[in-house]
Coordinates of C-alpha atoms in Angstrom, one line a residue:
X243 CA -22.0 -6.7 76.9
X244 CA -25.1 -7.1 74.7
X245 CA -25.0 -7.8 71.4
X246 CA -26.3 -4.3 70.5
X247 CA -24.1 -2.5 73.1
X248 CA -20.9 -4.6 70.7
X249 CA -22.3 -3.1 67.6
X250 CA -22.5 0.1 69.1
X251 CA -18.8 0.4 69.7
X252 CA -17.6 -1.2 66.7
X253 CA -15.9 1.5 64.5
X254 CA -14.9 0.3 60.9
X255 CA -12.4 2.8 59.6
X256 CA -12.1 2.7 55.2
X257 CA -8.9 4.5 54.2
X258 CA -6.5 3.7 51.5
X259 CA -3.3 5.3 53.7
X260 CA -2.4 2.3 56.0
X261 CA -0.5 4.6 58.7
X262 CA -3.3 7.4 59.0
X263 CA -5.9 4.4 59.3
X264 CA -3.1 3.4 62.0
X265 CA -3.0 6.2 63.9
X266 CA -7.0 6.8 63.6
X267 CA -7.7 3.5 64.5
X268 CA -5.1 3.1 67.8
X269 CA -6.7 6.3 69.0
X270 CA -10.2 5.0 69.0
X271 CA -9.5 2.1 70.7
X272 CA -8.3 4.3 73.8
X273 CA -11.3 5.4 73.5
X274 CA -13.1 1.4 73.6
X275 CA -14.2 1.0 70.5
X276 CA -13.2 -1.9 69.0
X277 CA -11.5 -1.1 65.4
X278 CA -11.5 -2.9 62.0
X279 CA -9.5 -1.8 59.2
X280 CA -10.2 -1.9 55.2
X281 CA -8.7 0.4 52.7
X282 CA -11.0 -0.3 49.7
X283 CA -14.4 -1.1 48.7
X284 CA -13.8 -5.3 48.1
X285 CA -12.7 -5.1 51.8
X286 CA -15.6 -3.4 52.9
X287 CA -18.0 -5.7 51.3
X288 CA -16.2 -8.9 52.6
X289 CA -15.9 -7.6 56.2
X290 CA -20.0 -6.7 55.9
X291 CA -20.8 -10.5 54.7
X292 CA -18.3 -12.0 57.5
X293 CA -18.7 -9.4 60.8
X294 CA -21.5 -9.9 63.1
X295 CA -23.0 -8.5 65.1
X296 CA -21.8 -5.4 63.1
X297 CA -20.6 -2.2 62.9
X298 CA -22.7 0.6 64.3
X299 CA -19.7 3.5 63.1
X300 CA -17.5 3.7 60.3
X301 CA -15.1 6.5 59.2
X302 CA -14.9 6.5 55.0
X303 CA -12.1 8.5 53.2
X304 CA -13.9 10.4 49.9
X305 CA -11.2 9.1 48.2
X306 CA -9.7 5.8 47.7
X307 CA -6.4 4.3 45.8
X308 CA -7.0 4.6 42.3
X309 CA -10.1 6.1 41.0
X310 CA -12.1 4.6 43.9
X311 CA -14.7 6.3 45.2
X312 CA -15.8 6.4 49.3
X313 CA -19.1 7.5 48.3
X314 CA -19.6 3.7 47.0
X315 CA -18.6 2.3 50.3
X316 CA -20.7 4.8 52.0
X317 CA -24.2 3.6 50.2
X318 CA -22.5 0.1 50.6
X319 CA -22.5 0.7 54.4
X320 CA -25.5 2.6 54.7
X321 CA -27.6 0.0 52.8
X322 CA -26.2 -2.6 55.2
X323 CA -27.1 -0.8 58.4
X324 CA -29.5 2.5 57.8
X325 CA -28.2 3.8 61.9
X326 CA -24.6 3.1 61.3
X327 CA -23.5 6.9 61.8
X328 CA -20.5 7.5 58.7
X329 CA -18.1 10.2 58.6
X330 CA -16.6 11.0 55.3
X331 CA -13.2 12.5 56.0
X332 CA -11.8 14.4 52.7
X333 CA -8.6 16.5 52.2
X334 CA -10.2 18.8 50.3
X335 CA -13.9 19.7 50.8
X336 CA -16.5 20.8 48.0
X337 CA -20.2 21.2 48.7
X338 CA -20.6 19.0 46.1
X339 CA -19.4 15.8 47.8
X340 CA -20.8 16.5 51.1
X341 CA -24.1 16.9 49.9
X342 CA -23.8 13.4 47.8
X343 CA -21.9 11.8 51.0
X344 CA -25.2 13.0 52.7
X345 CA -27.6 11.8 50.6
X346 CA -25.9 8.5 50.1
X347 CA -26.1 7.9 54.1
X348 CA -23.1 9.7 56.3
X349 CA -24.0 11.4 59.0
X350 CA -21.3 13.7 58.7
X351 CA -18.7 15.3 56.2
X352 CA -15.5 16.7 57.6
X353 CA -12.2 18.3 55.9
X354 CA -8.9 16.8 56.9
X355 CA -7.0 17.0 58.8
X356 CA -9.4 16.0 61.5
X357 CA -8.8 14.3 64.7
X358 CA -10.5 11.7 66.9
X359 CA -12.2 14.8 69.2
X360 CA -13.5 15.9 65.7
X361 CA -14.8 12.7 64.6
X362 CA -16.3 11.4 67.5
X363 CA -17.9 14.8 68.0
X364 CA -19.6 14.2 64.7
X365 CA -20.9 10.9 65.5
X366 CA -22.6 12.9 68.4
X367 CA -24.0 15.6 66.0
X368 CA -25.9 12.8 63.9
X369 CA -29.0 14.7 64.2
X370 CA -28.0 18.0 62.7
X371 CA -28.8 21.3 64.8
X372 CA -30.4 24.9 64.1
X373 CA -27.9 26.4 66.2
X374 CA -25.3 26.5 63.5
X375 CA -23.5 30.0 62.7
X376 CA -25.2 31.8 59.5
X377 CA -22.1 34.4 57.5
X378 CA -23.0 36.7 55.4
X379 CA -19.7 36.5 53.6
X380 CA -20.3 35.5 49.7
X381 CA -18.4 32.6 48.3
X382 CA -14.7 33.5 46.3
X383 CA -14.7 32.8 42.5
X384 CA -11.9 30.5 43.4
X385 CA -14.0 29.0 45.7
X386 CA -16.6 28.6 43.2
X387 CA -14.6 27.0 40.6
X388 CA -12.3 24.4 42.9
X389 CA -16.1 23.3 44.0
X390 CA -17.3 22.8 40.1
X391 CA -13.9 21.3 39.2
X392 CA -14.7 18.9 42.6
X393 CA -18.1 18.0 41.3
X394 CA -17.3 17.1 37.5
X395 CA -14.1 15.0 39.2
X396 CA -16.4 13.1 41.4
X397 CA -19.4 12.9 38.4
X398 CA -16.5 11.1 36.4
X399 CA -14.9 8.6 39.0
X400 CA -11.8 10.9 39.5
X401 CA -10.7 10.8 35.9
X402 CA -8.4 13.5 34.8
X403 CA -8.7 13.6 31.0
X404 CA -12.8 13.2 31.3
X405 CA -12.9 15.8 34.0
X406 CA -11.3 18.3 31.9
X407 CA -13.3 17.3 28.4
X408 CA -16.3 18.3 30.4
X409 CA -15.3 21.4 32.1
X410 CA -13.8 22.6 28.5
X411 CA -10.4 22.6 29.5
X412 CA -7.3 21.3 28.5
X413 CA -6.1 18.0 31.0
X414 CA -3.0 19.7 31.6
X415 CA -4.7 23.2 32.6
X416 CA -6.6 20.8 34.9
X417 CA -3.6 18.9 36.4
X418 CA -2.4 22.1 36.8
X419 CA -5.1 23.1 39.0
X420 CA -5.5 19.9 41.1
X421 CA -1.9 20.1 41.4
X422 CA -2.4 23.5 43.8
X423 CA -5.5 21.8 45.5
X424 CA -4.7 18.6 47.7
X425 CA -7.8 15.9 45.9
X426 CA -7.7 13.2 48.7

């Protein structure tokens, strides 16, 4: 196998929960990709400095242990290799964060739980595609405020007390509301 045809198959998978990265990463190697493992952004840096030829797919959680941020290790990835296709994986998405995981390089941003079928499929919808159903159902106030309450929380790094200065609230209103919402 060439050396491009390697990089092409290597999958680097960046998730803080060790048996999800597991799982994701045993099922991707039925599939012949060849699987590397970090769960935080000091990983993802070391394995970029020490892995040739590299890694031409990686699979980024939006939110790391702590107040860690995939978004970092998605512009740390992207500025590494431009066509390396990312897929941010989230438990919770917000438009918001898709359109910063975007921006910062993924190729795609999907809502957990998603499968291998799912990601892989993304990988193959890289290029985006007109063909994608239009509603004309308007967006819930709930909706609305779980996606402002997303976008201050990622502004801020994840912090709580920060999150709710900004929004006006008080932090326990906040941790109130977050606690009804799955973050990761």
């Amino acid at each position: 196998m060439t050396e491009t045809a390697e990089a092409e198959r290597q999958l680097l998978i960046v998730e803080d929960d060790a048996a999800f990265a597991r799982t994701l990463g045993k099922s991707f190697e039925r599939r012949s990709y060849a699987v590397t493992h970090a769960s935080n952004a000091d990983e993802v840096e070391r394995l970029l400095q020490t892995h040739a030829p590299g890694y031409g797919y990686a699979v980024v959680d939006l939110k790391l242990n702590g107040e860690a941020s995939g978004l970092a290790c998605v512009q740390m990835l992207h500025r590494h290799n431009p066509k390396m296709l990312i897929v941010v994986l989230t438990g919770f998405a917000s438009i918001a964060t898709a359109v910063e995981a975007i921006k910062l390089g993924a190729c795609h941003y999907l809502a957990k739980p998603s499968n291998t079928d799912d990601i892989e499929a993304a990988f193959g919808r890289a290029n985006g595609t007109t063909e994608v159903e239009l509603t004309n159902r308007s967006t819930s106030i709930k909706t609305l405020e779980w996606e402002r309450i997303h976008e201050t929380l990622a502004e801020t790094g994840f912090n709580i007390s920060e999150t709710a200065r900004r929004l006006g609230m008080h932090r326990r209103t906040l941790a109130r509301k977050l606690g009804k919402q799955q973050v990761k």
